[in-house]
C-alpha cells in the first residue's frame, strides 16, 4: 500500500516536472501567417509552399490516415491522438495531454464541450508549424529527457514578441528578441522536433539527431537556403527603403520536393565474378532516408543485350514494422522493425546484385518513395504522391 502511494506521489511529481507549458492564446493581431504578410511577403509565400504549412491533419492525407489508424488500434479517442501528435505537428495546441478522465468523458458522450475538443478545433492550429510556432519560442528546455520533444521542450514567449536571428531588429508591429537558436545555431531549433520519435510500444523509429554527423553545417543551409543578401521585412525602415540583411529562404524543402532528391546519393557499380557490387554513398550529415519511417529507396536494375531488355529486377530498401502481435503495422504502432537499410550519414552502403547471363549492359537506377507498399495499403492512401518514384541517380556498366 505504502509503496503504491509513494509511486503515485513520484509519478505525480514527475508529471508536474515534465508537464508541457501550453502556448498562450493568440490574439487576433498575431493569429496566423496572414497577419505577417504585409511586411514579410516573401517569407510568408515561401513558407506557404512547405510541408511545415501542411503539418495539420487536414492538409496531409498520410498524417490524417495514420492518426485514424492509430486511434482505432490503440482504442484511444481520436481527439486524444490529435493532442498527442500535436506536440510537434501543431505545437500551439492549448491542451498538451489527455488522461483517463477524458477517455471516460468521451465514453459518456460528454466530450463535445470539453477543453480538449475546443483545443483541437482551434483555427490557430490549422497552419501547423507556422511563424507563430518557431518565432514565439523563448527558450528550449535542454535539461529534459531526450524523448520530450515539440511543445514539451518549449518555453513560450508572451504573445507579441518575435524571437529571431537579427540582434538589432526593430518592428513597429511587434517586439523582437535575438536568440542563439536562430542566429548562431539554428539546428538547435530544428532538433526540438526533428530528433527522435517513438511508437506506442516505445520503439524508436526516427533518430535524426543521433545520426547527425556535422557540427558546422546547418539544417537551414540545405533545407532553407545559404545566407544571402535580401531583407527580413519589406517595410521601408531604412531611409525610405527596406533594410538590407543577410537572410535565408523559408521553403523548408524536403522529401516532398523532387529537385532536392536529384543526386542526393551517389551510386557506383562494379562487376565481381557472377555479381555486381553496388555502392550507395551519402555525403549528407544525416542518414537517407532520415526522419519518418516507412520511406523507401528503390534500386531498379535493367539488363540489356544490345538494345533489348532481357531482364529487370527491383530491390527495395525499406523497413517493415510489426505490432505486438507480430502483424504488419505503421511506424507509430511498431513493437519491432526489420533491419535499418538507410544509407548512413557521411557513409556508404553496399549491395550485391546478381549477374544475368547474356547481358551486355546493365543500368542501375536509384529512386525514392515516400511510403512503402505495405504502409500505403494498410492506410489505403489515395494521393499519387505517396507511391510516385522520385529519381535520385543512375549508373551503367558495360560488359
Ligand atoms: C520551422 C521554423 C520556422 C518557421 C515555421 C518560420 N521560420 Fe522564420 N526563421 C527560422 C529560422 C531558423 C531563421 C533564421 C535563419 C538563419 O538566419 O540562419 C528564420 C528567420 C526569419 C526572419 C529573419 C530574416 C531571415 O530570413 O533570416 C524573419 C523575418 C522570419 N524568419 C519570419 C518568419 C515568418 C513571417 C514566418 C511565417 C511565414 C516564419 N518566419 C516561419 C525558422 C522558422
Ligand atoms: C507592420 C509591419 C510588420 C508586421 C505586420 C510584422 N512584422 Fe515582423 N518585422 C517587421 C520589421 C520592420 C522587422 C525588422 C526588420 C529588420 O530590422 O530588418 C521585423 C522583424 C521580424 C522578425 C525578426 C526578429 C529578430 O530579432 O530577428 C521576426 C521573426 C518577425 N518579424 C516575425 C513576424 C511575424 C511572425 C509576424 C506576423 C505575426 C510579423 N513579424 C508581422 C515588421 C512587421
Ligand atoms: C515544432 C516542430 C518543428 C520544428 C521546430 C521544425 N520542424 Fe520541420 N517538420 C515538423 C513536422 C511536424 C514536419 C512534418 C510535416 C508533415 O509532413 O505533415 C516537418 C517537416 C520538415 C521537413 C520535410 C519537408 C518535406 O517536404 O518532406 C523538413 C526538410 C524540415 N521539417 C526541416 C526543418 C528545419 C530545417 C527546421 C529548423 C529550422 C525545422 N524543420 C524545425 C516539425 C518541426
Ligand atoms: C548537406 C545538406 C543537408 C543538411 C545540412 C541537412 N539535410 Fe536534411 N536532407 C538533405 C537531403 C539531400 C535530403 C533528401 C532529399 C529530401 O528529402 O528532399 C534530406 C532529407 C531530410 C528530411 C526528409 C526526410 C523524409 O524522408 O521525410 C528531413 C526531415 C531532414 N532532411 C531534416 C534535416 C535536419 C533536421 C537537419 C539538421 C539537423 C538536416 N536535415 C540537415 C540534405 C541535408
Ligand atoms: C516528436 C515530434 C513528433 C510527434 C510527437 C509526432 N510527429 Fe509526426 N513527424 C514529425 C516530424 C519531425 C516529421 C517530419 C519528418 C520527415 O519528414 O521525415 C513527421 C512526419 C510525419 C508523417 C509523414 C508525413 C508526410 O507528409 O510524409 C506522418 C504520417 C506522421 N508524422 C504521423 C504522426 C502521428 C500519427 C503522430 C501521433 C501519433 C505524430 N506524427 C507525432 C514529428 C513528430
XYZ file of N, CA, C and O in Angstrom, residues 225-396:
688
model
N 18.054 27.888 -47.202
C 18.992 28.240 -48.280
C 20.250 28.740 -47.602
O 20.213 29.082 -46.419
N 21.371 28.828 -48.352
C 22.523 29.512 -47.756
C 22.108 30.948 -47.464
O 21.161 31.460 -48.071
N 22.831 31.627 -46.556
C 22.513 33.028 -46.261
C 22.832 33.887 -47.479
O 23.854 33.681 -48.128
N 21.923 34.816 -47.804
C 22.171 35.682 -48.955
C 21.589 37.070 -48.689
O 20.753 37.230 -47.783
N 22.002 38.037 -49.507
C 21.516 39.388 -49.255
C 20.040 39.519 -49.641
O 19.617 38.999 -50.675
N 19.289 40.199 -48.821
C 17.865 40.414 -49.071
C 17.331 41.301 -47.976
O 18.100 42.064 -47.388
N 16.015 41.221 -47.670
C 15.535 41.916 -46.483
C 14.639 41.010 -45.658
O 13.942 40.154 -46.186
N 14.702 41.263 -44.344
C 13.878 40.483 -43.422
C 12.429 40.963 -43.519
O 11.497 40.191 -43.359
N 12.283 42.280 -43.767
C 10.938 42.848 -43.900
C 10.928 43.792 -45.099
O 11.894 44.519 -45.320
N 9.841 43.774 -45.862
C 9.722 44.689 -46.997
C 9.277 46.096 -46.583
O 9.154 46.998 -47.391
N 9.045 46.315 -45.272
C 8.661 47.638 -44.790
C 9.832 48.609 -44.981
O 10.959 48.290 -44.621
N 9.598 49.814 -45.572
C 10.717 50.737 -45.822
C 11.201 51.431 -44.547
O 10.812 52.554 -44.267
N 12.061 50.735 -43.790
C 12.502 51.267 -42.484
C 13.876 51.922 -42.564
O 14.357 52.477 -41.597
N 14.549 51.857 -43.728
C 15.921 52.371 -43.834
C 15.950 53.513 -44.857
O 16.153 53.282 -46.045
N 15.726 54.737 -44.406
C 15.651 55.900 -45.291
C 14.729 55.672 -46.484
O 15.125 55.839 -47.631
N 13.539 55.220 -46.187
C 12.535 55.036 -47.233
C 12.697 53.748 -48.030
O 11.981 53.531 -49.010
N 13.644 52.889 -47.643
C 13.816 51.600 -48.333
C 13.823 50.458 -47.316
O 14.160 50.682 -46.149
N 13.508 49.254 -47.776
C 13.654 48.119 -46.856
C 15.129 47.971 -46.451
O 16.013 48.286 -47.245
N 15.367 47.515 -45.250
C 16.747 47.401 -44.757
C 17.395 46.113 -45.260
O 16.806 45.036 -45.172
N 18.623 46.247 -45.806
C 19.331 45.061 -46.308
C 19.809 44.203 -45.148
O 20.350 44.710 -44.177
N 19.600 42.909 -45.301
C 20.012 41.946 -44.268
C 20.499 40.678 -44.956
O 20.114 40.407 -46.099
N 21.277 39.872 -44.234
C 21.595 38.536 -44.729
C 20.460 37.605 -44.272
O 20.189 37.504 -43.074
N 19.786 36.967 -45.232
C 18.591 36.172 -44.886
C 18.667 34.773 -45.509
O 19.549 34.491 -46.307
N 17.710 33.950 -45.146
C 17.565 32.630 -45.774
C 16.154 32.499 -46.334
O 15.235 33.153 -45.847
N 16.009 31.598 -47.328
C 14.663 31.283 -47.820
C 13.920 30.457 -46.765
O 14.544 29.769 -45.975
N 12.589 30.500 -46.805
C 11.768 29.779 -45.838
C 11.005 28.613 -46.472
O 9.889 28.304 -46.053
N 11.609 27.967 -47.497
C 10.883 26.907 -48.220
C 10.856 25.563 -47.508
O 10.014 24.719 -47.793
N 11.774 25.314 -46.579
C 11.865 24.025 -45.881
C 11.663 22.841 -46.825
O 10.871 21.945 -46.573
N 12.382 22.901 -47.954
C 12.265 21.820 -48.943
C 12.742 20.512 -48.328
O 13.698 20.487 -47.561
N 12.067 19.430 -48.694
C 12.405 18.133 -48.112
C 11.952 17.007 -49.014
O 11.915 17.145 -50.235
N 11.557 15.924 -48.390
C 11.258 14.690 -49.108
C 10.135 14.832 -50.140
O 10.015 14.029 -51.049
N 9.302 15.860 -49.996
C 8.203 16.034 -50.948
C 8.620 16.803 -52.200
O 7.814 17.016 -53.082
N 9.871 17.276 -52.238
C 10.312 18.117 -53.354
C 11.302 17.354 -54.235
O 12.391 16.993 -53.785
N 10.908 17.114 -55.506
C 11.720 16.250 -56.360
C 13.133 16.751 -56.600
O 14.077 15.972 -56.602
N 13.296 18.085 -56.800
C 14.647 18.541 -57.172
C 15.688 18.308 -56.092
O 16.854 18.140 -56.376
N 15.270 18.276 -54.841
C 16.248 18.056 -53.777
C 16.776 16.620 -53.801
O 17.851 16.318 -53.304
N 15.996 15.741 -54.408
C 16.402 14.336 -54.481
C 17.494 14.073 -55.494
O 18.277 13.149 -55.341
N 17.502 14.910 -56.569
C 18.469 14.634 -57.625
C 19.881 14.684 -57.060
O 20.276 15.662 -56.459
N 20.594 13.574 -57.236
C 21.975 13.444 -56.745
C 22.112 13.557 -55.220
O 23.192 13.828 -54.724
N 21.032 13.335 -54.488
C 21.127 13.320 -53.026
C 22.023 12.170 -52.564
O 22.609 12.217 -51.484
N 22.120 11.115 -53.380
C 23.017 9.986 -53.086
C 23.880 9.723 -54.313
O 23.491 10.042 -55.439
N 25.063 9.133 -54.093
C 25.910 8.724 -55.216
C 25.761 7.221 -55.452
O 25.355 6.488 -54.539
N 26.073 6.772 -56.669
C 25.993 5.336 -56.947
C 27.187 4.891 -57.790
O 27.606 5.597 -58.702
N 27.755 3.733 -57.434
C 28.826 3.132 -58.245
C 28.548 1.646 -58.326
O 28.061 1.055 -57.349
N 28.842 1.024 -59.495
C 28.639 -0.420 -59.623
C 29.864 -1.041 -60.272
O 30.467 -0.451 -61.170
N 30.233 -2.243 -59.804
C 31.429 -2.919 -60.284
C 31.137 -4.406 -60.380
O 30.512 -4.972 -59.482
N 31.574 -5.032 -61.479
C 31.352 -6.477 -61.587
C 32.362 -7.219 -60.724
O 33.532 -6.861 -60.673
N 31.882 -8.248 -60.041
C 32.789 -9.089 -59.263
C 32.306 -10.524 -59.414
O 31.276 -10.900 -58.851
N 32.975 -11.304 -60.259
C 32.565 -12.680 -60.537
C 31.183 -12.698 -61.158
O 30.906 -11.982 -62.127
N 30.272 -13.432 -60.554
C 28.915 -13.548 -61.095
C 27.964 -12.510 -60.497
O 26.744 -12.671 -60.585
N 28.516 -11.482 -59.849
C 27.652 -10.458 -59.230
C 28.156 -9.061 -59.550
O 29.220 -8.888 -60.140
N 27.360 -8.092 -59.123
C 27.800 -6.702 -59.127
C 27.836 -6.225 -57.677
O 26.961 -6.599 -56.887
N 28.829 -5.414 -57.379
C 28.838 -4.764 -56.072
C 28.386 -3.323 -56.315
O 29.040 -2.572 -57.039
N 27.236 -2.981 -55.751
C 26.694 -1.629 -55.951
C 26.911 -0.844 -54.651
O 26.522 -1.308 -53.570
N 27.552 0.314 -54.760
C 27.816 1.124 -53.568
C 27.008 2.417 -53.632
O 27.112 3.179 -54.595
N 26.182 2.643 -52.607
C 25.427 3.897 -52.494
C 26.158 4.769 -51.487
O 26.520 4.299 -50.407
N 26.420 6.026 -51.834
C 27.148 6.874 -50.896
C 26.325 8.114 -50.545
O 25.568 8.631 -51.363
N 26.480 8.542 -49.315
C 25.685 9.656 -48.782
C 26.607 10.720 -48.181
O 27.262 10.480 -47.185
N 26.661 11.875 -48.824
C 27.519 12.973 -48.342
C 26.790 13.807 -47.299
O 27.381 14.682 -46.682
N 25.494 13.589 -47.147
C 24.697 14.433 -46.258
C 24.950 14.069 -44.802
O 25.307 12.937 -44.498
N 24.730 15.022 -43.900
C 25.086 14.772 -42.497
C 24.071 13.934 -41.724
O 24.261 13.711 -40.539
N 22.960 13.510 -42.357
C 22.061 12.551 -41.694
C 21.809 11.394 -42.647
O 22.061 11.512 -43.840
N 21.321 10.282 -42.114
C 21.007 9.123 -42.964
C 20.013 9.520 -44.039
O 19.232 10.446 -43.868
N 20.023 8.801 -45.144
C 18.965 8.959 -46.150
C 18.383 7.584 -46.370
O 19.140 6.669 -46.697
N 17.078 7.354 -46.199
C 16.135 8.302 -45.595
C 16.434 8.554 -44.114
O 16.999 7.701 -43.443
N 15.985 9.735 -43.653
C 16.029 10.029 -42.218
C 14.608 10.328 -41.768
O 13.691 10.310 -42.579
N 14.455 10.619 -40.496
C 13.151 11.099 -40.040
C 12.078 10.046 -40.098
O 12.226 8.974 -39.528
N 10.995 10.326 -40.794
C 9.820 9.492 -40.706
C 10.032 8.070 -41.229
O 10.692 7.874 -42.237
N 9.452 7.066 -40.598
C 9.586 5.669 -41.017
C 8.792 5.367 -42.271
O 8.046 6.203 -42.764
N 8.976 4.148 -42.805
C 8.228 3.659 -43.972
C 8.581 4.372 -45.278
O 7.918 4.181 -46.287
N 9.643 5.185 -45.280
C 10.158 5.723 -46.542
C 10.875 4.562 -47.252
O 11.226 3.565 -46.636
N 11.173 4.737 -48.557
C 11.750 3.609 -49.300
C 12.736 4.088 -50.368
O 12.453 5.050 -51.082
N 13.892 3.414 -50.444
C 14.786 3.585 -51.591
C 14.564 2.382 -52.496
O 14.398 1.265 -51.996
N 14.553 2.628 -53.805
C 14.319 1.520 -54.746
C 15.457 1.494 -55.755
O 15.752 2.514 -56.393
N 16.103 0.333 -55.891
C 17.155 0.181 -56.894
C 16.587 -0.669 -58.037
O 16.303 -1.852 -57.854
N 16.390 -0.036 -59.202
C 15.911 -0.771 -60.374
C 17.115 -1.164 -61.226
O 17.935 -0.314 -61.573
N 17.204 -2.454 -61.555
C 18.323 -2.942 -62.364
C 17.775 -3.417 -63.704
O 16.835 -4.220 -63.742
N 18.309 -2.870 -64.796
C 17.845 -3.239 -66.138
C 19.001 -3.896 -66.887
O 20.066 -3.286 -67.056
N 18.810 -5.164 -67.297
C 19.850 -5.910 -68.025
C 19.505 -5.859 -69.508
O 18.387 -6.204 -69.896
N 20.477 -5.434 -70.352
C 20.222 -5.365 -71.787
C 21.218 -6.201 -72.560
O 22.394 -6.328 -72.184
N 20.719 -6.737 -73.704
C 21.610 -7.338 -74.686
C 21.373 -6.522 -75.947
O 20.267 -6.512 -76.481
N 22.384 -5.783 -76.404
C 22.150 -4.808 -77.469
C 21.186 -3.772 -76.933
O 21.357 -3.272 -75.820
N 20.096 -3.487 -77.682
C 19.146 -2.507 -77.154
C 17.964 -3.224 -76.487
O 17.041 -2.589 -75.982
N 17.994 -4.566 -76.487
C 16.855 -5.329 -75.968
C 16.973 -5.580 -74.454
O 18.025 -6.026 -73.977
N 15.887 -5.272 -73.744
C 15.878 -5.547 -72.303
C 15.644 -7.040 -72.106
O 14.644 -7.589 -72.573
N 16.591 -7.741 -71.460
C 16.400 -9.191 -71.263
C 15.933 -9.544 -69.855
O 15.379 -10.599 -69.616
N 16.129 -8.622 -68.919
C 15.618 -8.877 -67.562
C 15.619 -7.597 -66.729
O 16.411 -6.691 -66.981
N 14.710 -7.512 -65.763
C 14.732 -6.373 -64.833
C 14.573 -6.908 -63.412
O 13.945 -7.949 -63.203
N 15.164 -6.202 -62.480
C 14.977 -6.542 -61.060
C 14.729 -5.242 -60.307
O 15.231 -4.194 -60.710
N 13.941 -5.326 -59.238
C 13.704 -4.146 -58.420
C 13.992 -4.510 -56.964
O 13.434 -5.470 -56.432
N 14.910 -3.781 -56.352
C 15.302 -4.089 -54.972
C 14.822 -2.959 -54.069
O 15.088 -1.785 -54.323
N 14.081 -3.346 -53.017
C 13.506 -2.332 -52.132
C 14.332 -2.223 -50.848
O 14.616 -3.221 -50.188
N 14.718 -1.007 -50.505
C 15.406 -0.776 -49.229
C 14.452 0.015 -48.341
O 14.273 1.214 -48.520
N 13.803 -0.677 -47.421
C 12.832 -0.017 -46.543
C 12.732 -0.827 -45.262
O 13.291 -1.923 -45.175
N 12.009 -0.292 -44.272
C 11.796 -1.063 -43.054
C 10.349 -1.524 -42.990
O 9.447 -0.797 -43.387
N 10.165 -2.748 -42.497
C 8.818 -3.272 -42.283
C 8.578 -3.330 -40.784
O 9.441 -3.788 -40.033
N 7.404 -2.868 -40.381
C 7.104 -2.740 -38.958
C 6.082 -3.785 -38.537
O 5.134 -4.070 -39.277
N 6.271 -4.375 -37.332
C 5.267 -5.306 -36.816
C 4.808 -4.862 -35.433
O 5.598 -4.310 -34.660
N 3.518 -5.121 -35.140
C 2.956 -4.700 -33.855
C 3.207 -5.763 -32.777
O 3.895 -6.747 -33.023
N 2.586 -5.594 -31.618
C 2.897 -6.515 -30.518
C 2.388 -7.929 -30.789
O 2.818 -8.869 -30.133
N 1.486 -8.083 -31.767
C 1.042 -9.433 -32.127
C 1.844 -10.005 -33.298
O 1.523 -11.058 -33.832
N 2.825 -9.240 -33.795
C 3.650 -9.710 -34.912
C 3.035 -9.435 -36.277
O 3.512 -9.922 -37.288
N 1.960 -8.635 -36.316
C 1.307 -8.314 -37.598
C 1.889 -7.024 -38.197
O 2.284 -6.122 -37.456
N 1.888 -6.909 -39.546
C 2.394 -5.682 -40.173
C 1.638 -4.455 -39.669
O 0.419 -4.507 -39.490
N 2.379 -3.373 -39.421
C 1.725 -2.160 -38.922
C 2.465 -0.911 -39.383
O 3.396 -0.995 -40.181
N 2.034 0.249 -38.876
C 2.651 1.537 -39.232
C 3.726 1.878 -38.177
O 3.676 1.343 -37.071
N 4.662 2.769 -38.518
C 5.749 3.069 -37.572
C 5.261 3.422 -36.159
O 5.841 2.965 -35.181
N 4.184 4.207 -36.045
C 3.749 4.664 -34.722
C 3.186 3.582 -33.806
O 2.924 3.842 -32.629
N 2.952 2.361 -34.351
C 2.434 1.281 -33.509
C 3.433 0.132 -33.417
O 3.127 -0.923 -32.857
N 4.635 0.351 -33.945
C 5.592 -0.756 -34.069
C 6.155 -1.207 -32.733
O 6.455 -0.408 -31.849
N 6.265 -2.531 -32.614
C 6.971 -3.127 -31.480
C 8.392 -3.463 -31.958
O 9.345 -3.433 -31.212
N 8.460 -3.801 -33.246
C 9.727 -4.218 -33.860
C 9.771 -3.764 -35.306
O 8.733 -3.504 -35.914
N 10.994 -3.737 -35.868
C 11.116 -3.459 -37.306
C 12.219 -4.332 -37.876
O 13.100 -4.793 -37.136
N 12.167 -4.518 -39.193
C 13.269 -5.204 -39.860
C 14.475 -4.270 -39.848
O 14.366 -3.104 -39.481
N 15.605 -4.783 -40.307
C 16.873 -4.046 -40.232
C 16.777 -2.664 -40.907
O 16.111 -2.512 -41.926
N 17.448 -1.698 -40.328
C 17.511 -0.359 -40.919
C 18.381 -0.405 -42.176
O 19.559 -0.732 -42.097
N 17.803 -0.105 -43.334
C 18.555 -0.187 -44.585
C 18.912 1.189 -45.137
O 19.286 1.319 -46.295
N 18.789 2.232 -44.311
C 19.112 3.568 -44.815
C 20.624 3.690 -45.049
O 21.418 2.950 -44.471
N 21.006 4.643 -45.904
C 22.425 4.877 -46.172
C 22.937 5.829 -45.090
O 22.408 6.930 -44.943
N 23.949 5.384 -44.298
C 24.337 6.188 -43.135
C 24.892 7.559 -43.496
O 25.443 7.755 -44.585
N 24.751 8.510 -42.568
C 25.273 9.869 -42.734
C 26.751 9.810 -43.059
O 27.496 9.081 -42.404
N 27.176 10.588 -44.089
C 28.588 10.640 -44.476
C 29.157 9.244 -44.627
O 30.310 8.989 -44.263
N 28.348 8.299 -45.125
C 28.804 6.910 -45.202
C 28.320 6.214 -46.454
O 27.810 6.851 -47.390
N 28.489 4.890 -46.468
C 28.172 4.096 -47.657
C 27.389 2.869 -47.279
O 27.441 2.409 -46.138
N 26.694 2.328 -48.291
C 26.016 1.045 -48.109
C 26.307 0.236 -49.370
O 26.173 0.760 -50.480
N 26.705 -1.026 -49.210
C 26.958 -1.827 -50.424
C 25.932 -2.948 -50.536
O 25.475 -3.511 -49.537
N 25.572 -3.239 -51.795
C 24.588 -4.283 -52.073
C 25.187 -5.224 -53.106
O 25.955 -4.790 -53.965
N 24.790 -6.510 -53.035
C 25.256 -7.472 -54.025
C 24.090 -7.766 -54.956
O 23.006 -8.135 -54.498
N 24.294 -7.552 -56.258
C 23.218 -7.771 -57.232
C 23.691 -8.840 -58.218
O 24.820 -8.748 -58.724
N 22.870 -9.870 -58.506
C 23.343 -10.954 -59.380
C 23.522 -10.517 -60.830
O 22.841 -9.619 -61.316
N 24.437 -11.175 -61.522
C 24.655 -11.007 -62.964
C 23.586 -11.847 -63.686
O 23.075 -12.808 -63.113
N 23.225 -11.463 -64.897
C 22.293 -12.281 -65.688
C 23.011 -12.683 -66.970
O 23.593 -11.815 -67.650
N 23.010 -13.976 -67.290
C 23.734 -14.448 -68.484
C 23.246 -13.763 -69.749
O 22.049 -13.600 -69.948
N 24.168 -13.340 -70.591
C 23.789 -12.744 -71.876
C 23.681 -11.234 -71.834
O 23.538 -10.595 -72.876
N 23.753 -10.653 -70.636
C 23.627 -9.188 -70.549
C 24.924 -8.522 -70.984
O 26.012 -8.930 -70.579
N 24.817 -7.494 -71.847
C 25.991 -6.764 -72.298
C 26.083 -5.403 -71.630
O 27.118 -4.761 -71.608
N 24.954 -4.971 -71.094
C 24.910 -3.644 -70.460
C 23.892 -3.671 -69.312
O 22.774 -4.157 -69.498
N 24.302 -3.188 -68.162
C 23.395 -3.211 -67.007
C 23.281 -1.801 -66.423
O 24.288 -1.155 -66.167
N 22.037 -1.332 -66.270
C 21.816 0.012 -65.717
C 21.228 -0.095 -64.310
O 20.302 -0.882 -64.079
N 21.794 0.687 -63.408
C 21.310 0.724 -62.020
C 20.693 2.093 -61.785
O 21.373 3.112 -61.921
N 19.415 2.117 -61.475
C 18.716 3.397 -61.264
C 18.171 3.450 -59.850
O 17.478 2.524 -59.412
N 18.465 4.554 -59.165
C 18.042 4.672 -57.772
C 16.883 5.670 -57.647
O 16.954 6.776 -58.178
N 15.840 5.248 -56.953
C 14.648 6.078 -56.758
C 14.297 6.152 -55.267
O 14.822 5.379 -54.468
N 13.354 7.041 -54.975
C 12.888 7.217 -53.599
C 11.372 7.239 -53.612
O 10.760 7.745 -54.548
N 10.770 6.673 -52.584
C 9.310 6.686 -52.483
C 8.925 7.109 -51.069
O 9.544 6.672 -50.100
N 7.908 7.936 -50.943
C 7.546 8.475 -49.628
C 6.964 7.421 -48.693
O 7.198 7.459 -47.493
N 6.169 6.493 -49.237
C 5.553 5.484 -48.374
C 5.668 4.118 -49.049
O 5.241 3.949 -50.196
N 6.220 3.136 -48.348
C 6.370 1.806 -48.949
C 5.003 1.132 -49.170
O 3.990 1.555 -48.613
N 5.001 0.079 -50.007
C 3.736 -0.571 -50.392
C 2.917 -1.034 -49.193
O 1.695 -0.883 -49.167
N 3.629 -1.570 -48.193
C 2.933 -2.159 -47.057
C 2.115 -1.110 -46.289
O 0.913 -1.279 -46.064
N 2.767 -0.016 -45.928
C 2.079 1.014 -45.139
C 1.025 1.734 -45.994
O -0.055 2.075 -45.516
N 1.334 1.907 -47.292
C 0.345 2.546 -48.171
C -0.939 1.743 -48.229
O -2.039 2.276 -48.207
N -0.801 0.408 -48.266
C -2.029 -0.390 -48.363
C -2.720 -0.507 -47.004
O -3.942 -0.511 -46.934
N -1.960 -0.541 -45.906
C -2.608 -0.560 -44.579
C -3.466 0.688 -44.382
O -4.550 0.633 -43.813
N -2.961 1.832 -44.872
C -3.660 3.105 -44.644
C -4.569 3.496 -45.806
O -5.248 4.517 -45.743
N -4.545 2.690 -46.873
C -5.348 2.958 -48.070
C -5.136 4.389 -48.584
O -6.106 5.131 -48.852
N -3.884 4.794 -48.714
C -3.587 6.147 -49.193
C -3.919 6.260 -50.678
O -3.601 5.365 -51.454
N -4.548 7.372 -51.062
C -5.027 7.515 -52.441
C -4.202 8.477 -53.284
O -4.082 8.304 -54.481
N -3.677 9.548 -52.671
C -2.961 10.545 -53.479
C -1.745 9.904 -54.149
O -1.013 9.146 -53.508
N -1.520 10.231 -55.450
C -0.410 9.605 -56.183
C 0.974 9.917 -55.596
O 1.900 9.137 -55.778
N 1.124 11.046 -54.872
C 2.460 11.413 -54.393
C 3.103 10.353 -53.482
O 4.319 10.237 -53.427
N 2.306 9.569 -52.785
C 2.880 8.604 -51.831
C 3.545 7.413 -52.532
O 4.420 6.780 -51.990
N 3.080 7.092 -53.743
C 3.650 5.936 -54.441
C 4.616 6.347 -55.552
O 5.383 5.533 -56.049
N 4.594 7.624 -55.930
C 5.434 8.109 -57.025
C 6.914 7.806 -56.754
O 7.388 7.934 -55.631
N 7.636 7.392 -57.838
C 9.071 7.148 -57.686
C 9.830 8.409 -58.071
O 9.711 8.887 -59.185
N 10.630 8.931 -57.129
C 11.409 10.155 -57.395
C 12.822 9.744 -57.769
O 13.472 8.994 -57.038
N 13.289 10.251 -58.910
C 14.596 9.860 -59.414
C 15.732 10.447 -58.575
O 15.731 11.632 -58.253
N 16.719 9.620 -58.221
C 17.893 10.124 -57.495
C 19.125 10.128 -58.402
O 19.711 11.172 -58.653
N 19.510 8.965 -58.903
C 20.712 8.902 -59.728
C 20.769 7.559 -60.470
O 19.984 6.657 -60.169
N 21.700 7.456 -61.475
C 21.864 6.172 -62.168
C 23.308 5.956 -62.604
O 24.091 6.905 -62.675
N 23.649 4.702 -62.856
C 24.954 4.385 -63.433
C 24.803 3.166 -64.336
O 23.888 2.360 -64.141
N 25.692 3.061 -65.349
C 25.604 1.941 -66.281
C 26.937 1.204 -66.330
O 27.991 1.838 -66.312
